Amino acid sequence: MTDTQDNQGEPKGRTGDTPLDSISIAAFDVDARIFRTMRDYFLSPVAVATAAIEHDYSRYLSPIRVYIALFSFQFVAAAIFGTPATATIETMTAGVDIDFDVWLASSRMSFDTPLTLERVESELKAVQSLTLWPLAALSSLPYLLALKLYRPSIPLWGHLQLYLAVSNVSFIVMIALIPMHTLGGSGMMISMAIGAVIFFVYAGILLAHFYGRSVTALVLRLAGLVAVFPITMLITIIGTLLTVDWVLGNSFGLDLMTLSASGPSAEQSSP
């Protein structure tokens, strides 16, 4: 039994609980640390990151718990606004004139019912919902290695907490901007750009506090993280393309590369 529970297993008030904690727990069974953590990610990021490094979760939720919750909530938000949270054939071919019927007919497999784009997209979504986690972990490695080089004395777990604290701020903003995805590819790109700016702004704040207060050192270290950004994007893009191509080949006998050859012009030029 933990010190936050009584003999019946019910939560007890923690030291420093505010009226918001008591009201939210009593009325909604919601831990008020959720609201405080979300607020202070923007207002007091150093305090949240410091608590995470010191394993002090009396006031804030751990960054990894918040990251997992946000990762899951993005699918809910995307579903509400009818926008994809994973790569789809339609988003990958936006702006390209593709005859999907021709492409689907090129399948090397036979099916009891005609193969539809909706069926393909559904399978892609299901698989990518599982592979997004390892891709996110892989894409974070360059940042973690850079942070470790900046200050080797901090354990790798500490660097992870700092990275997740920054990522969560950006994640919150990007989820809030999901409605912009309804504008198409341009809206998605704008929301991603805003998220990236937020990431580096708050990364600069934590770099200044935990990795040296020299202005020159801050600029160089922040520039290093910016230089790492294309690498992380490349990892994500390659991982996504490999995942999509694997699903298409193994589940439907389709080839991602043949999409570009499935336009009306290709159909007209065929004998």
XYZ file of C-alpha atoms in Angstrom, residues 26-262:
237
model
C -14.281 14.335 -5.319
C -16.429 15.346 -8.293
C -14.742 13.679 -11.243
C -12.168 11.275 -9.772
C -9.584 13.240 -11.777
C -6.116 13.950 -10.417
C -5.634 17.729 -10.487
C -1.958 17.184 -11.245
C -3.131 16.729 -14.842
C -4.315 20.344 -15.046
C -1.311 21.692 -13.141
C 1.135 19.750 -15.296
C -0.455 20.922 -18.548
C -0.496 24.534 -17.338
C 3.057 24.568 -16.015
C 4.485 22.936 -19.122
C 3.895 26.372 -20.656
C 4.293 28.652 -17.619
C 6.959 26.870 -15.527
C 8.695 24.274 -17.732
C 11.819 24.304 -15.567
C 9.798 23.374 -12.479
C 8.115 20.459 -14.266
C 11.409 19.202 -15.696
C 13.181 19.542 -12.335
C 10.470 17.529 -10.599
C 10.780 14.810 -13.254
C 14.565 14.565 -12.894
C 14.235 14.367 -9.103
C 11.444 11.746 -9.358
C 9.154 14.096 -7.439
C 5.610 13.438 -8.645
C 3.774 15.067 -5.758
C 2.790 18.083 -7.870
C 3.283 16.969 -11.468
C 2.710 13.850 -13.530
C 5.815 12.235 -14.963
C 6.618 13.324 -18.534
C 6.439 9.777 -19.818
C 2.878 9.346 -18.486
C 1.833 12.596 -20.125
C 3.512 11.609 -23.389
C 1.700 8.268 -23.490
C -1.621 9.973 -22.735
C -1.084 12.593 -25.448
C 0.026 9.943 -27.926
C -3.253 8.116 -27.406
C -5.403 11.252 -27.303
C -4.208 12.388 -30.736
C -6.174 9.512 -32.290
C -9.304 10.646 -30.437
C -8.856 14.246 -31.572
C -8.180 13.150 -35.154
C -11.323 11.008 -35.149
C -13.427 13.898 -33.850
C -12.356 16.159 -36.705
C -12.256 13.402 -39.310
C -8.566 13.768 -40.081
C -5.991 10.950 -40.262
C -3.501 10.531 -37.407
C -1.346 8.194 -39.506
C -0.074 8.182 -43.068
C -2.695 7.238 -45.646
C -2.518 6.508 -49.347
C -4.602 9.598 -50.068
C -2.407 11.939 -48.009
C 0.763 10.440 -49.463
C -0.507 11.038 -53.002
C -2.104 14.442 -52.397
C -1.811 16.609 -55.482
C -1.040 13.614 -57.723
C -3.620 12.368 -60.219
C -3.941 8.683 -59.329
C -6.411 6.131 -60.671
C -6.812 4.044 -57.523
C -8.963 1.451 -59.309
C -6.094 0.715 -61.696
C -3.662 0.480 -58.805
C -5.899 -1.831 -56.756
C -6.413 -4.033 -59.828
C -2.639 -4.541 -60.011
C -2.739 -6.627 -56.810
C -0.863 -9.921 -57.002
C -3.397 -11.542 -54.654
C -6.963 -12.701 -55.154
C -9.750 -11.761 -52.731
C -13.270 -13.072 -52.162
C -14.620 -9.533 -52.526
C -13.296 -6.649 -54.623
C -10.385 -4.888 -52.977
C -11.253 -1.330 -51.939
C -9.139 1.640 -50.938
C -11.048 1.832 -47.640
C -9.948 -1.707 -46.777
C -6.332 -0.884 -47.543
C -6.454 2.339 -45.513
C -8.029 0.520 -42.550
C -5.215 -2.032 -42.469
C -2.579 0.686 -42.774
C -4.103 2.576 -39.853
C -4.202 -0.527 -37.655
C -0.566 -1.417 -38.272
C 0.741 2.139 -38.004
C -1.006 2.627 -34.671
C 1.404 -0.044 -33.399
C 4.557 1.040 -35.246
C 4.266 4.717 -34.311
C 5.669 3.921 -30.855
C 8.968 2.362 -31.999
C 9.327 5.048 -34.678
C 8.904 7.751 -32.037
C 11.557 6.051 -29.900
C 13.984 5.775 -32.829
C 13.484 9.386 -33.879
C 14.218 10.572 -30.321
C 17.653 8.908 -30.193
C 19.544 11.676 -32.051
C 18.187 14.263 -29.598
C 19.087 12.121 -26.592
C 22.610 11.540 -27.891
C 23.065 15.271 -28.456
C 21.819 16.096 -24.942
C 24.121 13.460 -23.465
C 27.078 15.034 -25.258
C 26.066 18.469 -23.977
C 26.162 17.340 -20.351
C 27.486 13.804 -19.740
C 27.070 14.121 -15.958
C 23.267 13.860 -16.260
C 22.088 10.217 -16.501
C 20.443 9.223 -19.769
C 17.130 8.865 -17.898
C 17.394 12.538 -16.894
C 17.990 13.586 -20.494
C 14.927 11.559 -21.473
C 12.795 13.417 -18.930
C 13.974 16.769 -20.302
C 13.373 15.699 -23.887
C 9.877 14.445 -23.078
C 9.040 17.625 -21.185
C 9.827 19.659 -24.304
C 8.102 17.166 -26.591
C 4.942 17.278 -24.494
C 4.648 21.048 -24.855
C 4.930 20.714 -28.624
C 2.579 17.718 -28.612
C -0.132 19.653 -26.751
C 0.054 22.487 -29.285
C -0.030 20.132 -32.263
C -3.067 18.291 -30.911
C -4.807 21.620 -30.362
C -4.070 22.448 -34.014
C -5.494 19.189 -35.403
C -8.586 21.090 -36.667
C -6.222 22.772 -39.136
C -5.698 19.386 -40.785
C -9.175 19.733 -42.256
C -7.652 22.362 -44.559
C -5.601 19.675 -46.257
C -1.860 19.319 -46.643
C -1.205 23.026 -46.135
C -3.003 23.055 -42.789
C -1.064 19.980 -41.675
C 2.266 21.532 -42.640
C 1.437 24.783 -40.816
C 0.502 22.929 -37.624
C 3.714 20.884 -37.808
C 5.777 24.039 -38.329
C 4.174 25.719 -35.313
C 4.791 22.597 -33.249
C 8.465 22.584 -34.273
C 8.869 26.256 -33.314
C 7.312 25.593 -29.900
C 9.620 22.597 -29.439
C 12.779 24.613 -30.031
C 11.608 27.612 -27.979
C 11.035 25.440 -24.912
C 14.148 23.403 -25.665
C 16.069 26.675 -25.446
C 14.518 27.422 -22.052
C 15.560 24.047 -20.621
C 18.976 24.161 -22.293
C 19.639 27.521 -20.654
C 18.766 26.142 -17.216
C 20.185 22.605 -17.266
C 23.001 22.706 -19.820
C 24.796 25.994 -19.192
C 23.790 29.611 -18.855
C 26.311 31.062 -21.321
C 24.580 32.734 -24.247
C 27.182 31.382 -26.672
C 26.798 27.836 -25.333
C 23.010 28.114 -25.513
C 23.068 29.265 -29.143
C 25.490 26.499 -30.170
C 23.579 23.780 -28.349
C 20.242 24.917 -29.698
C 21.735 25.060 -33.185
C 22.895 21.484 -32.661
C 19.346 20.365 -31.874
C 18.037 22.213 -34.928
C 20.668 20.434 -37.052
C 19.462 17.087 -35.656
C 15.853 17.824 -36.654
C 16.199 16.728 -40.335
C 17.706 13.432 -39.161
C 14.738 12.711 -36.905
C 12.333 13.609 -39.709
C 14.203 11.324 -42.106
C 13.964 8.444 -39.614
C 10.213 9.011 -39.312
C 9.639 9.310 -43.067
C 11.722 6.240 -43.966
C 10.150 4.207 -41.166
C 6.662 5.196 -42.295
C 7.348 4.396 -45.949
C 8.835 1.007 -45.057
C 5.836 0.219 -42.869
C 3.329 1.216 -45.539
C 5.169 -0.698 -48.260
C 5.393 -3.818 -46.051
C 1.666 -3.765 -45.284
C 0.743 -3.231 -48.930
C 2.969 -6.065 -50.112
C 2.179 -8.637 -47.446
C -1.529 -7.975 -46.961
C -2.657 -6.932 -50.424
C 0.042 -7.806 -52.946
C 0.374 -4.134 -53.877
C 3.451 -2.044 -54.524
C 3.753 1.507 -53.239
C 6.113 2.423 -56.075
C 3.510 1.551 -58.724
C 1.177 4.279 -57.471
C 2.891 6.904 -59.613
C 2.321 4.694 -62.661
C -1.407 4.396 -61.986
